[in-house]
Short mmCIF file of C-alpha atoms in Angstrom, two decimals:
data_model
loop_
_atom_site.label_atom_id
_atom_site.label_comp_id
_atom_site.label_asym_id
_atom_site.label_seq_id
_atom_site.Cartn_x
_atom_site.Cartn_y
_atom_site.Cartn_z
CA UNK A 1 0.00 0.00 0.00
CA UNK A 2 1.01 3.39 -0.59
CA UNK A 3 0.88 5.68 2.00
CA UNK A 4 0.94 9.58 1.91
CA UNK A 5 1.06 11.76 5.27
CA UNK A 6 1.42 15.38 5.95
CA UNK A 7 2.81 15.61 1.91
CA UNK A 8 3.92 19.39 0.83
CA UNK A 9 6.46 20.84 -1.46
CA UNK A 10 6.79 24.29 -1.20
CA UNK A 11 8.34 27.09 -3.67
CA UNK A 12 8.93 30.09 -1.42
CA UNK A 13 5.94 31.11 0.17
CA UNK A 14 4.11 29.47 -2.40
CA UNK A 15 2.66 25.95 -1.38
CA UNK A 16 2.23 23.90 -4.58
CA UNK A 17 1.17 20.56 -2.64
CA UNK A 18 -0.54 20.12 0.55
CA UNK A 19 -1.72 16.61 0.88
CA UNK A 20 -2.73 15.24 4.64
CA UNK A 21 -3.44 11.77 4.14
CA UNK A 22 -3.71 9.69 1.18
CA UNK A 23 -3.76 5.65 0.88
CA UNK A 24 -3.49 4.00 -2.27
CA UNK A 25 -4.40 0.15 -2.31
CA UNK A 26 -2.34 -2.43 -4.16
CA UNK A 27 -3.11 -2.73 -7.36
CA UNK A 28 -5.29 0.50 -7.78
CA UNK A 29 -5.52 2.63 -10.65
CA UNK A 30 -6.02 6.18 -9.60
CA UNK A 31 -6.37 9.57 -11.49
CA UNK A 32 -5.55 12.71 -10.53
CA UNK A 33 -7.12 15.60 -12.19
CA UNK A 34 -7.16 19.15 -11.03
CA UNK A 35 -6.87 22.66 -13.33
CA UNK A 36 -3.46 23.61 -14.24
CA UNK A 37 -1.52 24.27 -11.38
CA UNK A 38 -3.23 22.42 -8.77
CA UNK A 39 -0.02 19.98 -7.85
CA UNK A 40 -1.21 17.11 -9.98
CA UNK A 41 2.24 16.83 -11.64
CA UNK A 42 4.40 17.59 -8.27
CA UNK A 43 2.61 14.85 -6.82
CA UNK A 44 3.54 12.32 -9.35
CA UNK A 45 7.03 13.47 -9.41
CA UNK A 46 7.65 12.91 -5.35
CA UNK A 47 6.16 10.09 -5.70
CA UNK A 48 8.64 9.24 -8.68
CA UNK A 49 11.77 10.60 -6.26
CA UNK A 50 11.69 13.32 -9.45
CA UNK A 51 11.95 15.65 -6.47
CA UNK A 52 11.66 16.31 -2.80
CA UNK A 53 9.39 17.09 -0.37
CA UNK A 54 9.22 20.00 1.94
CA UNK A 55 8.42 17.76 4.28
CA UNK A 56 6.08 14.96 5.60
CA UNK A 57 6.11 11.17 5.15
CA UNK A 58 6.03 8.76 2.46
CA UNK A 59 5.85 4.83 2.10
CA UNK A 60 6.25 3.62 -1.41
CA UNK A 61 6.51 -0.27 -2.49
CA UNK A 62 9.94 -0.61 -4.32
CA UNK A 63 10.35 -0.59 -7.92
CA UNK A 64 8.71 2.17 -9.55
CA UNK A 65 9.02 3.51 -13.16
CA UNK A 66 7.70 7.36 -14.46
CA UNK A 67 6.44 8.62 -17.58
CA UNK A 68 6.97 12.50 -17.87
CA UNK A 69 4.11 15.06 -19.48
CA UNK A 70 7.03 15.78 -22.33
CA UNK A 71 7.47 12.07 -24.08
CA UNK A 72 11.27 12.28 -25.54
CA UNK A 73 12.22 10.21 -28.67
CA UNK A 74 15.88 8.86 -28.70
CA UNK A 75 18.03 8.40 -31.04
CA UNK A 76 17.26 5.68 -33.18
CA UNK A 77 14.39 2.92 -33.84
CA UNK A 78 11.03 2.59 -32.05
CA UNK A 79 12.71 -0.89 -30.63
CA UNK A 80 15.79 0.90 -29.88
CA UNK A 81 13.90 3.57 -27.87
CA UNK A 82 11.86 0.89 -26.28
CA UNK A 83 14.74 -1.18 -24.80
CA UNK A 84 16.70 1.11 -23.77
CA UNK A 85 18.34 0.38 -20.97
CA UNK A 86 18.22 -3.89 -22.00
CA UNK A 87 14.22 -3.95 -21.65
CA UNK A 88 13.21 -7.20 -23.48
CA UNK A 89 13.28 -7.14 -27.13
CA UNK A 90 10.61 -9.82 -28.14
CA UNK A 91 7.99 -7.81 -25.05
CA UNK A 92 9.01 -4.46 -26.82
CA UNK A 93 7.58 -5.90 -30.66
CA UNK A 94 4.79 -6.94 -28.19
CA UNK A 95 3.98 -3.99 -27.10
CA UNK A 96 4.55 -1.87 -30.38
CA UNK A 97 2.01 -4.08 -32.05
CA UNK A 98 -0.60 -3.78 -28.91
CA UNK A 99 -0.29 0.43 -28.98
CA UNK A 100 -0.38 0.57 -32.98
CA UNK A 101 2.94 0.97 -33.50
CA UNK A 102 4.09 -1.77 -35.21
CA UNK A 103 4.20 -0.59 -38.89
CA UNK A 104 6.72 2.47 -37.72
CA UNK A 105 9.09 0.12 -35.58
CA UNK A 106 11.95 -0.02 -37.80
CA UNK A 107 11.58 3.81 -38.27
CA UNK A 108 13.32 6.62 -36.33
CA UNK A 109 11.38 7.83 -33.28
CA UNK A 110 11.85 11.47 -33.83
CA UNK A 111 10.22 11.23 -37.11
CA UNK A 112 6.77 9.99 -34.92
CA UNK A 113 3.63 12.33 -34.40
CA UNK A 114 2.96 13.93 -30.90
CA UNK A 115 0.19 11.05 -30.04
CA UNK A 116 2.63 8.21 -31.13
CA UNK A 117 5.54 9.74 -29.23
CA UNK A 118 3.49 9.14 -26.32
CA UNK A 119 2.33 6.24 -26.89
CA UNK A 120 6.05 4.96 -27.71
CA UNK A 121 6.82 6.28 -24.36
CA UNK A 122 4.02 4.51 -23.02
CA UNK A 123 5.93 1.58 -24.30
CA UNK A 124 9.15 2.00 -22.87
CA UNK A 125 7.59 1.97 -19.67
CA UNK A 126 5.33 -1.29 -19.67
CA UNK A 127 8.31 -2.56 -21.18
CA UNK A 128 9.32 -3.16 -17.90
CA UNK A 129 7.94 -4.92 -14.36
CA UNK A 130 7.47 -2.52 -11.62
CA UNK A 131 4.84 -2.40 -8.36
CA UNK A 132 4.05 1.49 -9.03
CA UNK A 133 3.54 2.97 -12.42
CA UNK A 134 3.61 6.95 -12.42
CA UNK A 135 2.13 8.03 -15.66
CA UNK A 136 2.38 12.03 -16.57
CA UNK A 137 -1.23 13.00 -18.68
CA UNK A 138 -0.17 9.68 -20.79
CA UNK A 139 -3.65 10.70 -23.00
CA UNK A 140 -2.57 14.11 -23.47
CA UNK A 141 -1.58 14.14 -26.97
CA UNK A 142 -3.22 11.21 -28.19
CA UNK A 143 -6.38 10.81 -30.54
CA UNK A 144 -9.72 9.08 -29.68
CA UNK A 145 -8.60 5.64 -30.60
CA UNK A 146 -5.01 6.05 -29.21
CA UNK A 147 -6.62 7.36 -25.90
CA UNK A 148 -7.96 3.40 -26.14
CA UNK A 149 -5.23 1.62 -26.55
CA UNK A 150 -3.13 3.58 -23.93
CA UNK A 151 -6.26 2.86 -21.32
CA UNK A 152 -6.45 -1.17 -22.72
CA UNK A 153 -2.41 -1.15 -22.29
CA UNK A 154 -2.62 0.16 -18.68
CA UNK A 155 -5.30 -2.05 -17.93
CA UNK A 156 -3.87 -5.07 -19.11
CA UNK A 157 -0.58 -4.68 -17.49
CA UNK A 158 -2.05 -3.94 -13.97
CA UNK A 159 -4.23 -7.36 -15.13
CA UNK A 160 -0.50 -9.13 -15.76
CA UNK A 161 1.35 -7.13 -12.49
CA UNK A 162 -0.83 -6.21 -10.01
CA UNK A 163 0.96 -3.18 -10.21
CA UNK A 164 -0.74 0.16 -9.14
CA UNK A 165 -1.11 2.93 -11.30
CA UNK A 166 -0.81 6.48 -10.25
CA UNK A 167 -2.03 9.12 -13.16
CA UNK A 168 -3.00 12.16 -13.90
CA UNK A 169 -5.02 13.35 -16.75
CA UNK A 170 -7.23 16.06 -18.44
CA UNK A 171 -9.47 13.62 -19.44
CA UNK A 172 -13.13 12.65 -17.89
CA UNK A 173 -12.69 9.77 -20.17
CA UNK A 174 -9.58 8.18 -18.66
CA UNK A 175 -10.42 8.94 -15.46
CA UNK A 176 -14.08 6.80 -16.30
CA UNK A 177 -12.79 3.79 -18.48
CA UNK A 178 -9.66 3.08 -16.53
CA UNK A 179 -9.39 3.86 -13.06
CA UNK A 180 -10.69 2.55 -10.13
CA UNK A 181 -10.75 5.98 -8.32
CA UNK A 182 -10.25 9.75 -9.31
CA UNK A 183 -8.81 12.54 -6.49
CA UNK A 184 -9.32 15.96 -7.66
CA UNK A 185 -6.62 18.34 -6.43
CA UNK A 186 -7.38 22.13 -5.48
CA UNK A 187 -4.01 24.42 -4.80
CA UNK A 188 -2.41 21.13 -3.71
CA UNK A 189 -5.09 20.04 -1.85
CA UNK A 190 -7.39 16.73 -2.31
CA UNK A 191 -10.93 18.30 -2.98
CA UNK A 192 -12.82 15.55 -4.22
CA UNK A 193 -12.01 11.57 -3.38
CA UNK A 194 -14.06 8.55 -4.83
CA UNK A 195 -15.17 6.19 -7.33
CA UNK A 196 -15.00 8.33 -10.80
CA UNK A 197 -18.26 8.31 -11.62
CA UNK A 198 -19.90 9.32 -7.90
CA UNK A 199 -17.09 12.31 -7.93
CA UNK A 200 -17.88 13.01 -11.13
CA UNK A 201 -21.96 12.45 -10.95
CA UNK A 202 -22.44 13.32 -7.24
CA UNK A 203 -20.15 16.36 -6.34
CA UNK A 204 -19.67 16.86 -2.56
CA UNK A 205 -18.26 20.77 -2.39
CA UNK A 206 -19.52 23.65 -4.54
CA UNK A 207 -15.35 23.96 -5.84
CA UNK A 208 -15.87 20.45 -7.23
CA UNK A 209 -19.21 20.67 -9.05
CA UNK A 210 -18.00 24.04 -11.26
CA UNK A 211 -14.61 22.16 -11.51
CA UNK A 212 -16.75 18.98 -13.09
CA UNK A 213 -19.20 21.33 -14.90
CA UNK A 214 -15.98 22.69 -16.97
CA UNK A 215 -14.83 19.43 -17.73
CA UNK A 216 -16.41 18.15 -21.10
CA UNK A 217 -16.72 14.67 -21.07
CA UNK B 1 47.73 36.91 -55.15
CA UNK B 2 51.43 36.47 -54.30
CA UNK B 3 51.08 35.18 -50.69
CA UNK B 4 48.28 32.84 -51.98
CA UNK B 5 51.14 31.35 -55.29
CA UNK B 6 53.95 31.65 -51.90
CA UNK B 7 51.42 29.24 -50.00
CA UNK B 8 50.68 26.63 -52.38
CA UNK B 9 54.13 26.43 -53.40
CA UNK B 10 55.60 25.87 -49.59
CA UNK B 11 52.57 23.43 -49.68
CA UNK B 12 53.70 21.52 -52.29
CA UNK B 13 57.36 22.15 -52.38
CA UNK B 14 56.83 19.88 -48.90
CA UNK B 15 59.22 22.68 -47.64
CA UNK B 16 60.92 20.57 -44.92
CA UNK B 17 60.82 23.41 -42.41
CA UNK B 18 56.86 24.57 -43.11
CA UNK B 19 56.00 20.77 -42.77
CA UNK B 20 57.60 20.26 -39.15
CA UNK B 21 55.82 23.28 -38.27
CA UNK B 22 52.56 21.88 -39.66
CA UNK B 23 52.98 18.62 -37.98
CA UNK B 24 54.20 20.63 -34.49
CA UNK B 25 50.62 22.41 -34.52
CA UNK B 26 48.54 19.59 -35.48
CA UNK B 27 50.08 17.23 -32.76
CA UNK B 28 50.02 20.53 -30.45
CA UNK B 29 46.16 20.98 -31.25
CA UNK B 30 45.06 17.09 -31.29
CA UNK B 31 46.46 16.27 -28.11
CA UNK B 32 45.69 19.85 -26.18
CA UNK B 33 41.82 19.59 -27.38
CA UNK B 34 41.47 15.86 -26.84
CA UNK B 35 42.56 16.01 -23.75
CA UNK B 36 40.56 19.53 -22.60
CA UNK B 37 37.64 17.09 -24.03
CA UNK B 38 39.02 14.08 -22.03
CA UNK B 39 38.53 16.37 -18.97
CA UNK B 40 35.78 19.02 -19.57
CA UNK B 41 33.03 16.86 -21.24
CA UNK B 42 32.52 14.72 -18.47
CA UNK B 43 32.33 17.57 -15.96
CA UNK B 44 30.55 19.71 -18.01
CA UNK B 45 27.51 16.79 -17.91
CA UNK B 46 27.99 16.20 -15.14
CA UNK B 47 27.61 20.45 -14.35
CA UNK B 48 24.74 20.10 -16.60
CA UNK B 49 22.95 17.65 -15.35
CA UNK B 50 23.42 17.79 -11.33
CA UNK B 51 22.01 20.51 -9.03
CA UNK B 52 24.45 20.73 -6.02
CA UNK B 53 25.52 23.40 -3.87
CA UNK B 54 27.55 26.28 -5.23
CA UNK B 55 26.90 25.07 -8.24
CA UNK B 56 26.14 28.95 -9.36
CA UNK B 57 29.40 29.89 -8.15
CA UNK B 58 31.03 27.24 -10.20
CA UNK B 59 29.69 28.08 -12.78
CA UNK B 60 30.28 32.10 -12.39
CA UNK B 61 33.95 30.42 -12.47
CA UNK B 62 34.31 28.63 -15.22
CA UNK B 63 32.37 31.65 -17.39
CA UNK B 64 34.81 33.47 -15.88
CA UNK B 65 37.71 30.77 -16.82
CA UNK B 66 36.40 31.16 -20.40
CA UNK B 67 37.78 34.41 -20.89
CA UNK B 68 41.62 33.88 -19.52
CA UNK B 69 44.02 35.62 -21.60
CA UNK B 70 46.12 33.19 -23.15
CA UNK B 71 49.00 35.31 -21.89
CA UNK B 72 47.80 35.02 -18.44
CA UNK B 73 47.46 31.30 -19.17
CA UNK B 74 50.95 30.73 -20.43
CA UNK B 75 52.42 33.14 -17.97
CA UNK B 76 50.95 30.92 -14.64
CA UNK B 77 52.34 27.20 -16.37
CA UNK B 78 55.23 28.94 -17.07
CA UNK B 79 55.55 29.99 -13.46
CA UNK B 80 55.27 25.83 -12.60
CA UNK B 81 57.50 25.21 -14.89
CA UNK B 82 60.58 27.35 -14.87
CA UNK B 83 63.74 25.86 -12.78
CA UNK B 84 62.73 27.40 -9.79
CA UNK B 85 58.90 26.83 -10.12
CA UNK B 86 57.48 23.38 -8.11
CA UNK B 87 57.33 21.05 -11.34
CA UNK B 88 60.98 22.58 -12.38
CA UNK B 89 62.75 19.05 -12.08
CA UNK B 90 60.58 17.82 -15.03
CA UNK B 91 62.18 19.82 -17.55
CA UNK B 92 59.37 20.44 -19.56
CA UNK B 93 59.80 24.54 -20.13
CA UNK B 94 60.26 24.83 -24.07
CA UNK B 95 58.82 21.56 -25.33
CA UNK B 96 55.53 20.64 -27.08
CA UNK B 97 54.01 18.60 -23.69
CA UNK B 98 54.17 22.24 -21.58
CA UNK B 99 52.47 24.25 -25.01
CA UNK B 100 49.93 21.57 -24.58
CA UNK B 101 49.56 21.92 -20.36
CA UNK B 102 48.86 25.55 -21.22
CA UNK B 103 46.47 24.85 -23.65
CA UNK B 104 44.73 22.41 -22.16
CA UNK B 105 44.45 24.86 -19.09
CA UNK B 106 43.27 27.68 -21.27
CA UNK B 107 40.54 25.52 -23.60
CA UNK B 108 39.32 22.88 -20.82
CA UNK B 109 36.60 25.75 -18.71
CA UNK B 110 35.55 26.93 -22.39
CA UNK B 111 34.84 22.84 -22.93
CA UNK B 112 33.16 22.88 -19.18
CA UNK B 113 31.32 26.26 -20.19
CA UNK B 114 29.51 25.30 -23.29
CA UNK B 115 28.88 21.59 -22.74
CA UNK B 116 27.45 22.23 -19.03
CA UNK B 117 25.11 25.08 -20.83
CA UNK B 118 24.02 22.73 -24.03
CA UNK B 119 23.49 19.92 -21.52
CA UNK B 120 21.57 22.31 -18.58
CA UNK B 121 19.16 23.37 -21.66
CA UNK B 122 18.33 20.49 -23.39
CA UNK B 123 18.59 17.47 -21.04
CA UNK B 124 15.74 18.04 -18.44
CA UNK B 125 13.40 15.32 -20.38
CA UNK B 126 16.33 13.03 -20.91
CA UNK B 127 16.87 12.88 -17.61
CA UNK B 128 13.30 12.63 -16.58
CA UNK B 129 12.45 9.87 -19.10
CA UNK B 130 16.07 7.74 -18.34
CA UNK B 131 15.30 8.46 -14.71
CA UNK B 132 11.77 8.02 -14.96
CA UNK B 133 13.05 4.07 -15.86
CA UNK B 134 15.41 3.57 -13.48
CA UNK B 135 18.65 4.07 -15.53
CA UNK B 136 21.64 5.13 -13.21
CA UNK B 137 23.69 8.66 -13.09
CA UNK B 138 26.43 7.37 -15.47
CA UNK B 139 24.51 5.93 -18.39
CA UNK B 140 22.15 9.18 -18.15
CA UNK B 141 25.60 11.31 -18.53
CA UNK B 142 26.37 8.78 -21.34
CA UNK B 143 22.71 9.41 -22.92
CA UNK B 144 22.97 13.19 -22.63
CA UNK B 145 26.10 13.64 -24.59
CA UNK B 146 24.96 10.75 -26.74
CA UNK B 147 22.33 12.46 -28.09
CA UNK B 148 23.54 15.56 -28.19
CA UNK B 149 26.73 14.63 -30.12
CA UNK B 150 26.12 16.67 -33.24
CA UNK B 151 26.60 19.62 -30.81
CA UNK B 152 29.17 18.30 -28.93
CA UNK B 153 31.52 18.04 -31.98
CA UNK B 154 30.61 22.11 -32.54
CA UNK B 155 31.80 22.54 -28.91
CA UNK B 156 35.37 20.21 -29.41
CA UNK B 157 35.65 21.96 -33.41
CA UNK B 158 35.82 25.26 -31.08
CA UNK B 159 38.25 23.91 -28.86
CA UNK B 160 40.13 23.10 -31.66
CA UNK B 161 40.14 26.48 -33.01
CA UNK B 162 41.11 27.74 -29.98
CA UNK B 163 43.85 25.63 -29.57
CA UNK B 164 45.25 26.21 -33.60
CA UNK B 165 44.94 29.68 -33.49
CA UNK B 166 46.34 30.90 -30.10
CA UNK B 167 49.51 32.13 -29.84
CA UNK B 168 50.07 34.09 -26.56
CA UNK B 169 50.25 31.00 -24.20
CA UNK B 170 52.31 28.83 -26.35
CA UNK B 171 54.97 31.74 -27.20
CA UNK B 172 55.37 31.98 -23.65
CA UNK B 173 56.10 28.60 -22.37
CA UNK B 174 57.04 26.87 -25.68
CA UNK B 175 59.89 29.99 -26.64
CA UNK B 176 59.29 29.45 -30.70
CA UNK B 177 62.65 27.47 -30.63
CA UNK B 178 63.10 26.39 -34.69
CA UNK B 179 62.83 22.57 -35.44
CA UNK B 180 61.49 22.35 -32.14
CA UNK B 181 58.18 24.00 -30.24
CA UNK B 182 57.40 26.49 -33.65
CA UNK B 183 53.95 26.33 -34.24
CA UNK B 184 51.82 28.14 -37.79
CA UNK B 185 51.03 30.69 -35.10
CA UNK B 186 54.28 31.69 -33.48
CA UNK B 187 56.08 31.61 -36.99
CA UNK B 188 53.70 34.05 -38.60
CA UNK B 189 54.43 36.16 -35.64
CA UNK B 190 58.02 36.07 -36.27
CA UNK B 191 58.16 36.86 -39.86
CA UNK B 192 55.81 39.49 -39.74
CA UNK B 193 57.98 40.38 -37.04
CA UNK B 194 60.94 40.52 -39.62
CA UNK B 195 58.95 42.58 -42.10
CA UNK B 196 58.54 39.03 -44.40
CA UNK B 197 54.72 40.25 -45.07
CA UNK B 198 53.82 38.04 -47.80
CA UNK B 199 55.59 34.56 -46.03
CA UNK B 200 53.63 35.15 -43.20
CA UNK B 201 50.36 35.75 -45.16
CA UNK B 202 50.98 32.60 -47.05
CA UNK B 203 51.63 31.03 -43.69
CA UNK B 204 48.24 32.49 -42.54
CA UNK B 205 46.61 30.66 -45.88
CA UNK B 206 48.08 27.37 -45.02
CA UNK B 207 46.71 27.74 -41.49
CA UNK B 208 42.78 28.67 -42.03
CA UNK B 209 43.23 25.68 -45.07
CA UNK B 210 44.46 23.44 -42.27
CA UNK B 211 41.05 25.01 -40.38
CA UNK B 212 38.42 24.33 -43.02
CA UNK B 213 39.62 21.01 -44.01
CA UNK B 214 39.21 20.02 -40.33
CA UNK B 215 36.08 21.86 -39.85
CA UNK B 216 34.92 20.43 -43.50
CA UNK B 217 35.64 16.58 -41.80
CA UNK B 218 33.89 17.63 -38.37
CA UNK B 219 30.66 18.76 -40.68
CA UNK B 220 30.53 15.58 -42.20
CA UNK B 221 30.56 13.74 -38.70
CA UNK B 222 27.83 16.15 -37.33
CA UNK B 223 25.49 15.51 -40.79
CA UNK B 224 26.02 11.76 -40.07
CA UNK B 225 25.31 12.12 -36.37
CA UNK B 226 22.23 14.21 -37.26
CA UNK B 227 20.64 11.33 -39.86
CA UNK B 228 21.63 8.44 -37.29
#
């Protein structure tokens, strides 16, 4: 289990995260969403070791990989880019073929669109075992039907791991079809906690319901 | 038009005298930029890529570093160096290895200075993205000037311009001794010195040829390392 207590990160006088207590079960997949600014992204990246805390505590299961918002293409091949670092080759034609990336594998990745960057990146990380994935917006820049097979992707590989999944997203529709539980984030703060659809269908706090009325699903 | 017919005839005359000169500055250059890019690439992504405490002031060092006048330069190893100086007993005053300790002191923060800038500005999402899957500190140093590498050969091309063209430092502590530590440099100084104008424009030639051809090669790697 993951457990957050007492969480900030402070730049200045300005508090950018402010968490008191959040639990993540095994095996979860949770989204955070929250306007621009809110802390989503300083979240994942303590939780990532990215960077530190101000203060308060943390317990984290061991091997955990990180997707940043800005997907980078290496040098090289769609395989080279995915094993980097001696990930499995045969897994990493697996995995090019599930996210629709098969045809472009032999070609170089900085020659990819902005939606199949991401997804390559996507790759690069399930190309690997881990008990925490920490994926950056990993929808952001895809299309409707890439959105899908980054969501069936995720899903599958918590199916395989049991791994949790920590993201956050944008999206209503990521937050619906693939987690098990959305936190909204206010000025660093947790605002909203649930299932997706009662946080997103039954609003508890006034700051919630115009922050869900904004959001076009 | 007459220092131009002077400097393709020393060229291909293979003047005995213009040749050991030419092969003095080359091995000079190679050895004083390989090994100020031996030292400051490394450190420079390492600079680039670690935040650390007085890292600002190193930094306000090196810039600083960047500008040393190669007289200044050749002046301080020459200190070291001289009989009395603390590495007197190695008798290396007047010979090629000392031209190279001062260059290699003068070029290594401009090395530092650039790389540790290129790297600082374009490797936050390499970093993130090797970090992000659990790659160590050395390989991401590797990755960084790996993919920057067309750059990177920009930053050792200046060093080697740097190193080719200077003069002050190597005057100093090398002492333009014929057959010996006279580099394309030091000689044009000395026969413009004696008033021979058009040798030492023809010298001049020889040298920016020696320039482009190398900068000519280093284009070619940098096209190649941009289409791999």
């Amino acid at each position: 289990m993951i457990d957050v207590k007492s969480l900030k990160k402070e730049y200045g006088e300005r508090t950018v995260l402010d968490i008191d207590t959040l639990e993540i079960n095994d095996g979860e997949i949770l989204a955070v969403a929250g306007a621009n600014g809110s802390g989503k992204t300083t979240l994942l990246k303590i939780l990532a070791g990215q960077i530190r805390p101000t203060g308060g505590e943390l317990s984290l299961p061991g091997k955990k990989l990180y997707m940043p918002q800005q997907s980078y293409a290496f040098r090289g091949d769609l395989i080279k880019n995915v094993t980097l670092g001696n990930a499995d080759r045969e897994k990493a034609v697996k995995l090019l073929e599930k996210l629709g990336l098969s045809r472009l594998a032999d070609k170089k990745a900085a020659s990819l669109s902005g939606g199949e960057l991401q997804r390559l990146s996507l790759c690069r990380i399930l190309a690997r075992t881990a008990d925490l994935l920490l994926l950056d917006e990993p929808t952001s820049a895809c299309d409707a039907k890439g959105a899908e097979l980054v969501v069936e992707a995720i899903k599958e590989y918590r199916g395989e791991t049991r791994c949790t999944v920590i993201m956050t997203t944008h999206s209503p529709a990521l937050a619906m079809n693939a987690a098990d539980r959305l936190i909204i984030l206010n000025n660093g703060k947790i605002e909203a906690d649930g299932p997706p659809a009662a946080v997103l269908n039954e609003p508890k706090t006034d700051w919630a319901k115009s922050f869900i009325a904004g959001w076009k699903i | 038009m007459d220092s131009f017919r002077q400097a393709f005839g020393l060229l291909f005359s293979l003047d005995k005298e213009l040749m050991q000169i030419i092969g003095v500055t080359l091995r000079m250059s190679f050895f004083s930029t390989s090994i100020s890019c031996l030292i400051g690439l490394p450190l420079g992504a390492l600079i680039g890529t670690k935040s650390f405490k007085g890292k600002s002031f190193l930094k306000k060092l090196i810039h600083t570093l960047m500008g040393l006048p190669p007289v200044v330069a050749g002046l301080f190893v020459y200190v070291l160096f001289t009989h009395y100086g603390p590495f007197g007993s190695l008798n290396l005053l007047f010979t090629v290895k000392v031209m190279v300790i001062a260059q290699v002191l003068l070029i290594t923060p401009i090395v530092i200075g650039l790389s540790s800038s290129f790297i600082e500005s374009t490797s936050k999402p390499i970093i993130e993205t090797a970090r992000g899957i659990g790659l160590g500190n050395g390989r991401i140093v590797r990755l960084c000037l790996s993919e920057g590498r067309a750059s990177l050969v920009s930053i050792v091309l200046n060093a080697f311009g740097r190193s080719i063209a200077e003069v002050g430092a190597v005057s100093i502590v090398g002492g333009n001794i014929q057959w010996k530590t006279r580099v394309m440099t030091t000689a044009i100084m000395l026969e413009t010195n004696k008033g021979k104008f058009s040798f030492a424009l023809a010298l001049g030639i020889i040298l920016l040829l020696i320039a482009f051809i190398v900068n000519a090669g280093a284009s070619f790697i940098v096209r190649e390392a941009k289409n791999d």
